[in-house]
GROMACS .gro file of C-alpha atoms in nm:
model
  330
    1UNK     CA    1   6.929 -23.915   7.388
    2UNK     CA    2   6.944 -23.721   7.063
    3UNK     CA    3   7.184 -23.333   7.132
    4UNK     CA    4   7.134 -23.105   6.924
    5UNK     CA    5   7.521 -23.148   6.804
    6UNK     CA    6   7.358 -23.518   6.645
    7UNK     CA    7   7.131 -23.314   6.458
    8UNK     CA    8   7.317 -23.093   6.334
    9UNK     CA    9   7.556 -23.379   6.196
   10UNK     CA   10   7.238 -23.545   6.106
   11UNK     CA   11   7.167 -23.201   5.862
   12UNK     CA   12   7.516 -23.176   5.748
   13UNK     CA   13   7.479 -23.537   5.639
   14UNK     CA   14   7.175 -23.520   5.456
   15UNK     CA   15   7.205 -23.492   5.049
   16UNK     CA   16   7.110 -23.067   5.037
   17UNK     CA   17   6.926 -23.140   4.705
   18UNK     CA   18   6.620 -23.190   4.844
   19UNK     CA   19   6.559 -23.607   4.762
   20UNK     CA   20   6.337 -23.778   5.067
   21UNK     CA   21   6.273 -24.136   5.119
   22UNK     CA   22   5.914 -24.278   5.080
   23UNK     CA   23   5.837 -24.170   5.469
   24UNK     CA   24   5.960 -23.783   5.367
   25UNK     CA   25   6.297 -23.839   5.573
   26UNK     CA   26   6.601 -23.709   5.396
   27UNK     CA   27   6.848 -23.927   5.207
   28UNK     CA   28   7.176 -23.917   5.333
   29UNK     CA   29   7.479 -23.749   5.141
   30UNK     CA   30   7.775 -23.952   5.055
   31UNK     CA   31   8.047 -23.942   5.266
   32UNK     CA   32   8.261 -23.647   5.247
   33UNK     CA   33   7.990 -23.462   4.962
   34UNK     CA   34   7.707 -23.250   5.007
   35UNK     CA   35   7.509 -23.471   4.793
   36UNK     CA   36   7.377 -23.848   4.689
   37UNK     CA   37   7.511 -24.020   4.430
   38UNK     CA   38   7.202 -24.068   4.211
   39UNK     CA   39   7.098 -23.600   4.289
   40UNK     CA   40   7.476 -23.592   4.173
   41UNK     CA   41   7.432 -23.795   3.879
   42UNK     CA   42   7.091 -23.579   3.750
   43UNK     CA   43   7.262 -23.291   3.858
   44UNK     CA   44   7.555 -23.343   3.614
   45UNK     CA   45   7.330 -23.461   3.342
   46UNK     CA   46   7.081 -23.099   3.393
   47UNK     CA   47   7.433 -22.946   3.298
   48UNK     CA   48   7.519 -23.106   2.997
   49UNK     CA   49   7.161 -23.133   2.888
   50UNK     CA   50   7.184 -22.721   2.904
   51UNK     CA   51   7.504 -22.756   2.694
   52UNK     CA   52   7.359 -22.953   2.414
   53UNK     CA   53   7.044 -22.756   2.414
   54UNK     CA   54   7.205 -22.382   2.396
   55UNK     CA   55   7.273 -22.402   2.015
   56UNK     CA   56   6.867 -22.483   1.941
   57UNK     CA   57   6.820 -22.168   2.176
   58UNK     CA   58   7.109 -21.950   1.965
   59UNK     CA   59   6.922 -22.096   1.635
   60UNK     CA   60   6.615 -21.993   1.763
   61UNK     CA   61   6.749 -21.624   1.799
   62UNK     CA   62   6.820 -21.597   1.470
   63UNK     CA   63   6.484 -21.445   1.253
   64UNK     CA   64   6.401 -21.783   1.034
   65UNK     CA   65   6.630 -21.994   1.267
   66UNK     CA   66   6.382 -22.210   1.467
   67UNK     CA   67   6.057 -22.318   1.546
   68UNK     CA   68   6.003 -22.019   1.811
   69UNK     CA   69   6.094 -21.794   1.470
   70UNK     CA   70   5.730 -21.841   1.373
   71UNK     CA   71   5.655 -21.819   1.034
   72UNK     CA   72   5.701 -21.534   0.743
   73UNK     CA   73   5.590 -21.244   0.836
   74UNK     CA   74   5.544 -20.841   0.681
   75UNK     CA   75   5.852 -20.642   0.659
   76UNK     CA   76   5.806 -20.353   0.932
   77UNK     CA   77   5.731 -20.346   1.240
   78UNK     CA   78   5.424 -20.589   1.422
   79UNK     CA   79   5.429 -20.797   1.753
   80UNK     CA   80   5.700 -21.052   1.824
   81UNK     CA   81   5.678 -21.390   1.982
   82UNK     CA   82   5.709 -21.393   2.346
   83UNK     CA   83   5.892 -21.750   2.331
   84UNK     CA   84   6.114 -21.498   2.085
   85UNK     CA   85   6.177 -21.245   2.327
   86UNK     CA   86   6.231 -21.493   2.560
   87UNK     CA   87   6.481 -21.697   2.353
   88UNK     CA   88   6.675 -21.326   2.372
   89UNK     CA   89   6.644 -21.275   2.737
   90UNK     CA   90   6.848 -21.613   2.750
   91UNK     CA   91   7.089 -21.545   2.513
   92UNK     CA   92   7.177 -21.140   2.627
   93UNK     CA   93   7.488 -21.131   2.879
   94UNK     CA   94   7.318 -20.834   2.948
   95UNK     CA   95   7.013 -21.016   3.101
   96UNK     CA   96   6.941 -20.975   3.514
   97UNK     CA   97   6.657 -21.102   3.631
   98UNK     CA   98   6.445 -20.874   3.885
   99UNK     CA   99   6.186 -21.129   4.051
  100UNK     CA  100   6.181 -21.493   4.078
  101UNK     CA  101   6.100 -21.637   3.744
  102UNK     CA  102   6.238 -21.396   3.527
  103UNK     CA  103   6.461 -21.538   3.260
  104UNK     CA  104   6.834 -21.518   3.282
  105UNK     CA  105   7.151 -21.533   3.034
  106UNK     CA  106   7.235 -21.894   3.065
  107UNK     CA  107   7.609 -21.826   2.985
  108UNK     CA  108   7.618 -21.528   3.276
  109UNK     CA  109   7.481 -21.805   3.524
  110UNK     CA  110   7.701 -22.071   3.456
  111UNK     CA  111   8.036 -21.833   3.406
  112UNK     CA  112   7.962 -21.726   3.763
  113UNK     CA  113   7.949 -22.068   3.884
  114UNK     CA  114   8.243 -22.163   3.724
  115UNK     CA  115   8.433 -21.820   3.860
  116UNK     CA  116   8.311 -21.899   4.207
  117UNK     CA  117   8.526 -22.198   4.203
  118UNK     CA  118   8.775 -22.028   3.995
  119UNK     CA  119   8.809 -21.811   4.266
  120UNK     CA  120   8.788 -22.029   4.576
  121UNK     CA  121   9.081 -22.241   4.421
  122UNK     CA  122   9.283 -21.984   4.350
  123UNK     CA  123   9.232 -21.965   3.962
  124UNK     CA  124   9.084 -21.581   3.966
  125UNK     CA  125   9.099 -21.328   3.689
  126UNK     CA  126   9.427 -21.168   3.764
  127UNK     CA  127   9.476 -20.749   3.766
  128UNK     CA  128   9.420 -20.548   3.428
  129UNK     CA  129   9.816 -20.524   3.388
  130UNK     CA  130   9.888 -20.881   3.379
  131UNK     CA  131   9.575 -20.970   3.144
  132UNK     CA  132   9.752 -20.656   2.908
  133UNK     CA  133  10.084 -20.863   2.967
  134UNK     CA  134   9.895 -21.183   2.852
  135UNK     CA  135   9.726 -21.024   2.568
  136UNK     CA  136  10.029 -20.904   2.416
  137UNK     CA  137  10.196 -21.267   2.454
  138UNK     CA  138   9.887 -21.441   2.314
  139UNK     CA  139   9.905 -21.192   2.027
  140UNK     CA  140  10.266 -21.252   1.979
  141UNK     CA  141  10.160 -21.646   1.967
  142UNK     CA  142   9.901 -21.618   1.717
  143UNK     CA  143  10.134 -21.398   1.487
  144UNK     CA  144  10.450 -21.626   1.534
  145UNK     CA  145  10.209 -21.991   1.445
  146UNK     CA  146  10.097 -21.821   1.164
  147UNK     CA  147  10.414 -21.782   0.995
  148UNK     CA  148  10.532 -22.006   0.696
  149UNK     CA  149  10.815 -22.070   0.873
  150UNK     CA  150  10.643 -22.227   1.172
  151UNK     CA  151  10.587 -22.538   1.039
  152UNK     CA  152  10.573 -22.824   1.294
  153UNK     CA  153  10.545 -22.551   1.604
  154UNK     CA  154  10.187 -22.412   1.484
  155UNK     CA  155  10.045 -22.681   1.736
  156UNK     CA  156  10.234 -22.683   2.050
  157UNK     CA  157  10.220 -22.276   1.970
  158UNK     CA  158   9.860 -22.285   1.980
  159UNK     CA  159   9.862 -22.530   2.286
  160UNK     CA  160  10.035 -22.318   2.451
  161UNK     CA  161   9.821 -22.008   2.329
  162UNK     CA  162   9.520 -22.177   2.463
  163UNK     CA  163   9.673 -22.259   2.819
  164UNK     CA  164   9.778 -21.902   2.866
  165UNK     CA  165   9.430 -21.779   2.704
  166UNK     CA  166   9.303 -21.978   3.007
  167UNK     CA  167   9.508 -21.913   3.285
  168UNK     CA  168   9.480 -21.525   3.238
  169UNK     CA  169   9.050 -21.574   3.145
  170UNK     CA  170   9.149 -21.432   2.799
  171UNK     CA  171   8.952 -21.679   2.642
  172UNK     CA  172   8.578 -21.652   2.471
  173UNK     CA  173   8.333 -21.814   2.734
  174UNK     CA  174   8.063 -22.017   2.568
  175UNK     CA  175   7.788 -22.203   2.746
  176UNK     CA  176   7.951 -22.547   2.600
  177UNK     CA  177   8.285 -22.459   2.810
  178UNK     CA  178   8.173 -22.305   3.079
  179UNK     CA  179   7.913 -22.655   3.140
  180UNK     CA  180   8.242 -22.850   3.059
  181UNK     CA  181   8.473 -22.678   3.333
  182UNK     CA  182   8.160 -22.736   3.600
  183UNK     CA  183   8.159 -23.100   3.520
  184UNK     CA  184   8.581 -23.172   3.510
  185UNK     CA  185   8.534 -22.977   3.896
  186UNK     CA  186   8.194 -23.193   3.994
  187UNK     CA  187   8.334 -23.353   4.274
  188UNK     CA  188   8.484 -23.028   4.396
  189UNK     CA  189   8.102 -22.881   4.320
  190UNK     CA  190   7.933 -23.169   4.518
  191UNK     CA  191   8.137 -23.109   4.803
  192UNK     CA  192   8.021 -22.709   4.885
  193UNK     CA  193   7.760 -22.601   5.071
  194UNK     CA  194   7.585 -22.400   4.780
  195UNK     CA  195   7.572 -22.640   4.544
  196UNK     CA  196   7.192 -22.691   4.601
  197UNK     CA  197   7.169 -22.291   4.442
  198UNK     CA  198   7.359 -22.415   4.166
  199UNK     CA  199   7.108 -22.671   4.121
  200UNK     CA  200   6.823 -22.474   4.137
  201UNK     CA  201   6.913 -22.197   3.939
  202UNK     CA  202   7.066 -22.493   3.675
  203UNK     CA  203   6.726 -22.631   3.697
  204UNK     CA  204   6.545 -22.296   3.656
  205UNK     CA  205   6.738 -22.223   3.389
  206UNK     CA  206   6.684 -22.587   3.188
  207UNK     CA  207   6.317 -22.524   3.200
  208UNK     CA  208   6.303 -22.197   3.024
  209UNK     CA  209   6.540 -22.371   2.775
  210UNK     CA  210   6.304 -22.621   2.676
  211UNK     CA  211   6.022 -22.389   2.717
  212UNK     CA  212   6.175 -22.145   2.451
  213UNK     CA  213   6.282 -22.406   2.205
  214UNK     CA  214   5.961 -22.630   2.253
  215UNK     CA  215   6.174 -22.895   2.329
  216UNK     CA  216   6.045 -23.175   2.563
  217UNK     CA  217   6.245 -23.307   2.863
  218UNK     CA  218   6.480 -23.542   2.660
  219UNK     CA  219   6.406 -23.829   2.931
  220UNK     CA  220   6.088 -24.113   2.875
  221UNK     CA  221   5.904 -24.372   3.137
  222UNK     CA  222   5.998 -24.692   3.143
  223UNK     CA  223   5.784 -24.805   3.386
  224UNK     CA  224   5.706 -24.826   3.798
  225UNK     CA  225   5.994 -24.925   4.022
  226UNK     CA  226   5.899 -25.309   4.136
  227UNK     CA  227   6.132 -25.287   4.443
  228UNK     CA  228   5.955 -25.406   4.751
  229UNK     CA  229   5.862 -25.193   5.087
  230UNK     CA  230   6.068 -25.313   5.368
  231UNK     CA  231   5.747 -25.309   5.563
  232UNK     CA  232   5.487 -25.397   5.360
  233UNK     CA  233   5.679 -25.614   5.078
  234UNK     CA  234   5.436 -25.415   4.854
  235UNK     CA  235   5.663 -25.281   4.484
  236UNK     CA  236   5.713 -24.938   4.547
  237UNK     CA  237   5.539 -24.828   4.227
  238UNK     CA  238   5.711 -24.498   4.156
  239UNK     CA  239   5.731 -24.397   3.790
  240UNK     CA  240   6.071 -24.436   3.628
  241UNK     CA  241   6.242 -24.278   3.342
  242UNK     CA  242   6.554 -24.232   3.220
  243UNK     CA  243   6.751 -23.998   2.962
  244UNK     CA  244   6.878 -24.252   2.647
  245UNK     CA  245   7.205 -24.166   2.751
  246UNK     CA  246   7.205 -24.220   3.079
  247UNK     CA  247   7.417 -24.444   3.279
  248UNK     CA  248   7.148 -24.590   3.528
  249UNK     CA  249   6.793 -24.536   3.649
  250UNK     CA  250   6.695 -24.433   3.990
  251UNK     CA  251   6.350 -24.435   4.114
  252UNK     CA  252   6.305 -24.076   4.305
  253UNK     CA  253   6.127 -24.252   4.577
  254UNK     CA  254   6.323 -24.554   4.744
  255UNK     CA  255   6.604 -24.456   4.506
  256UNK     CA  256   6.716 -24.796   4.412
  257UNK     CA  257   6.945 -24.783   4.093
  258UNK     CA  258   6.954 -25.027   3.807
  259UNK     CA  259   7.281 -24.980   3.620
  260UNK     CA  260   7.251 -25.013   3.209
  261UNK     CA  261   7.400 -25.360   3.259
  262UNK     CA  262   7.085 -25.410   3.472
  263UNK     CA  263   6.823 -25.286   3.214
  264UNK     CA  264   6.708 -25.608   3.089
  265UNK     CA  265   6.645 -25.715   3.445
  266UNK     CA  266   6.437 -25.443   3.509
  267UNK     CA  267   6.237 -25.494   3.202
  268UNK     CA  268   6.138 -25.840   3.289
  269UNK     CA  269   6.044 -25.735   3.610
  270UNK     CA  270   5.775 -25.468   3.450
  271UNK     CA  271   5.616 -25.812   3.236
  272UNK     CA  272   5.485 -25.694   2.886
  273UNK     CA  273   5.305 -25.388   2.874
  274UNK     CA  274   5.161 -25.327   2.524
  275UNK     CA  275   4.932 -25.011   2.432
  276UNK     CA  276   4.815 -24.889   2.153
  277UNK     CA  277   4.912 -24.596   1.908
  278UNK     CA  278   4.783 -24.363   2.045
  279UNK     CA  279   4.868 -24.369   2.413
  280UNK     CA  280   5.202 -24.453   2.226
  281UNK     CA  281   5.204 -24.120   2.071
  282UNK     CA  282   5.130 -23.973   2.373
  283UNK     CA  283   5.413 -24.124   2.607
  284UNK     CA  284   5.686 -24.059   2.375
  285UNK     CA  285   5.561 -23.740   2.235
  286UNK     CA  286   5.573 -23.897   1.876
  287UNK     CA  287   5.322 -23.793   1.610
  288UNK     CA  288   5.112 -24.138   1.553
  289UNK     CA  289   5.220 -24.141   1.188
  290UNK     CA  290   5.572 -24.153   1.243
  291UNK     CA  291   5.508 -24.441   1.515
  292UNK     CA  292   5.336 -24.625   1.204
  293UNK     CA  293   5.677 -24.597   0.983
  294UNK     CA  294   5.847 -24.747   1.275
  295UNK     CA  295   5.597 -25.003   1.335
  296UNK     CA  296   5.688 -25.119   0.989
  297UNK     CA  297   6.023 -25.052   0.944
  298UNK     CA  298   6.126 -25.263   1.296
  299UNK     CA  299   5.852 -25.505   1.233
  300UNK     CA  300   5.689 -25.498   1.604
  301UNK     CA  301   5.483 -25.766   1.651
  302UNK     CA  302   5.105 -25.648   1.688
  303UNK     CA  303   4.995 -25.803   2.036
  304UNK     CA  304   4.650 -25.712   2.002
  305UNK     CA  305   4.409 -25.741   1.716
  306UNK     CA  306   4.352 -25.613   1.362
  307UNK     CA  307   4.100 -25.371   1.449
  308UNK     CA  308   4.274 -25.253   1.769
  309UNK     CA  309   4.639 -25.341   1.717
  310UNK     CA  310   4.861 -25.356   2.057
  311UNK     CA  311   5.260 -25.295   2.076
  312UNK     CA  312   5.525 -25.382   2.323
  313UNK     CA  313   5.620 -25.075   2.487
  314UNK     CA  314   6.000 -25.242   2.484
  315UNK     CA  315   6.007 -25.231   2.162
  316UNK     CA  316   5.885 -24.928   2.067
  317UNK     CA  317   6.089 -24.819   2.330
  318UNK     CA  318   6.409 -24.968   2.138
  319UNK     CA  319   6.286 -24.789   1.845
  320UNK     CA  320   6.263 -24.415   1.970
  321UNK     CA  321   6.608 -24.462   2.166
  322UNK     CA  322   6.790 -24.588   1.817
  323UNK     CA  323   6.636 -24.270   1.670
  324UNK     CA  324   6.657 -24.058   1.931
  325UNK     CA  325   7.061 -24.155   1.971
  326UNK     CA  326   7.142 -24.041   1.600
  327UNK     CA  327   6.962 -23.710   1.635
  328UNK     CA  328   7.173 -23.642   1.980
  329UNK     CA  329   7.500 -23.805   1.818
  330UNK     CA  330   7.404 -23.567   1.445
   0.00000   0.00000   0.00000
């Protein structure tokens, strides 16, 4: 007989982010987290992805700096872009949302996630007098490893500069730190009960990001997930994709995991899909004459025929990820 004391360990076991198995029932959190693995893993990534894509959005906030700029315009005044003011909302400290779906400052959301756990372990802003105390010894710091006679102490000064500048919350947040102090206390994060409102509002806020910079999800399909039903031995079929940098790919529906060392396993499993250019172009998001310099420059092997030429999907796949690696590495 089920009590409702097993249910309730049933819900307190059950991964808060929201993943279900193929029959809708919840996937179970790992031991001792809040979360699965593989919601943990995407969760982590939605961070950094917001950290590598908040200096597009500050670019785009500069007049001439971006795509969402728009082009040259007539001095004065005239309408403005609403990806523009947009871009703004996300970028303003300032910004608090009044409904669901408003845009929010990106750095004010993840600074208050980061002083929620500053503050539940004990790492709070301390009282006006001691940050005046701390300002006047940081000062002191900067003055003393700028002097001549310094000389070998200008780095362990600024060390300890920097540590202090910390400790005391003296120090400039930036989105980049901020996402970087969430992900050193992920396992700490994983483990609260909340940490599927961080996840929305992390979510939330990734989509505006791409929206305003007219960036695309930086993740592409690689295929359905062959793994067979337990009760039908039919392949479960769900699309896959995976970010280039990613460590693994999980199917969202039976959520088996193929590790990178795994990748050319799963890619013999999938056969040899080819396609054509144009349903090329439209699964990477890849203007069709760029996918013809590839074409030639990798030398893909046309599976099809002259009139209607045909193209791995591997190895165009190879192709983007090479590319797409040096523009997320530059």
């Amino acid at each position: 007989m089920i009590t409702s004391t097993d249910q309730a360990e049933e819900r307190d076991t059950s991964c808060l982010l929201g993943c279900r198995t193929h029959s809708g029932e919840p996937f179970r959190a790992q031991q001792g987290y809040r979360t699965c693995d593989p919601c943990a893993d995407e969760l982590r990534a939605d961070i950094q992805e917001l950290a590598r894509l908040y200096p597009e959005l500050i670019r785009a906030a500069v007049p001439g700096g971006g795509a969402s700029a728009g082009g040259r315009g007539t001095p004065g005044y005239g309408s403005r872009s609403p990806a523009r003011d947009t871009v703004l909302v996300l970028t303003d400290r300032r910004t608090r949302a009044e409904d669901d779906g408003d845009p929010h400052s990106v750095l004010e959301i993840l600074s208050s996630w980061a002083d929620n756990i500053r503050d539940d372990t004990g790492m709070g802003v301390p009282d006006p007098d001691e940050q005046r105390q701390g300002q006047l010894l940081v000062g002191w710091l900067d003055f003393t490893g700028r002097q001549p006679w310094a000389g070998r102490l200008d780095t362990p000064l600024g060390q300890l500069r920097d540590e202090i500048a910390e400790q005391l919350g003296l120090r400039t947040r930036t989105v980049a730190g901020e996402a970087a102090f969430l992900v050193e206390w992920f396992d700490y994060v994983t483990r609260q009960y909340w940490v599927d409102d961080l996840a929305s509002e992390v979510r939330g806020l990734l989509g505006m990001v791409h929206a305003a910079t007219g960036t695309a999800e930086s993740s592409v399909p690689v295929g359905t997930c062959p793994t067979p039903d337990e009760a039908t031995r039919q392949p479960c079929g769900a699309r896959l994709r995976v970010r280039p940098d990613a460590d693994r790919i999980t199917c969202p529906r039976c959520r088996t995991r193929w590790p990178r060392a795994s990748w050319d396993e799963l890619s013999d499993a999938q056969g040899t899909p080819v396609s054509d250019v144009a349903a090329l172009s439209a699964w990477l998001f890849v203007p069709t004459g760029t996918l013809r310099r590839w074409r030639s420059e990798d030398g893909w092997a046309n599976h099809g025929s002259r009139r209607r030429p045909l193209y791995e999907r591997n190895a165009v796949l190879a192709s983007w990820q090479r590319r797409r690696g040096a523009l997320l590495a530059g």
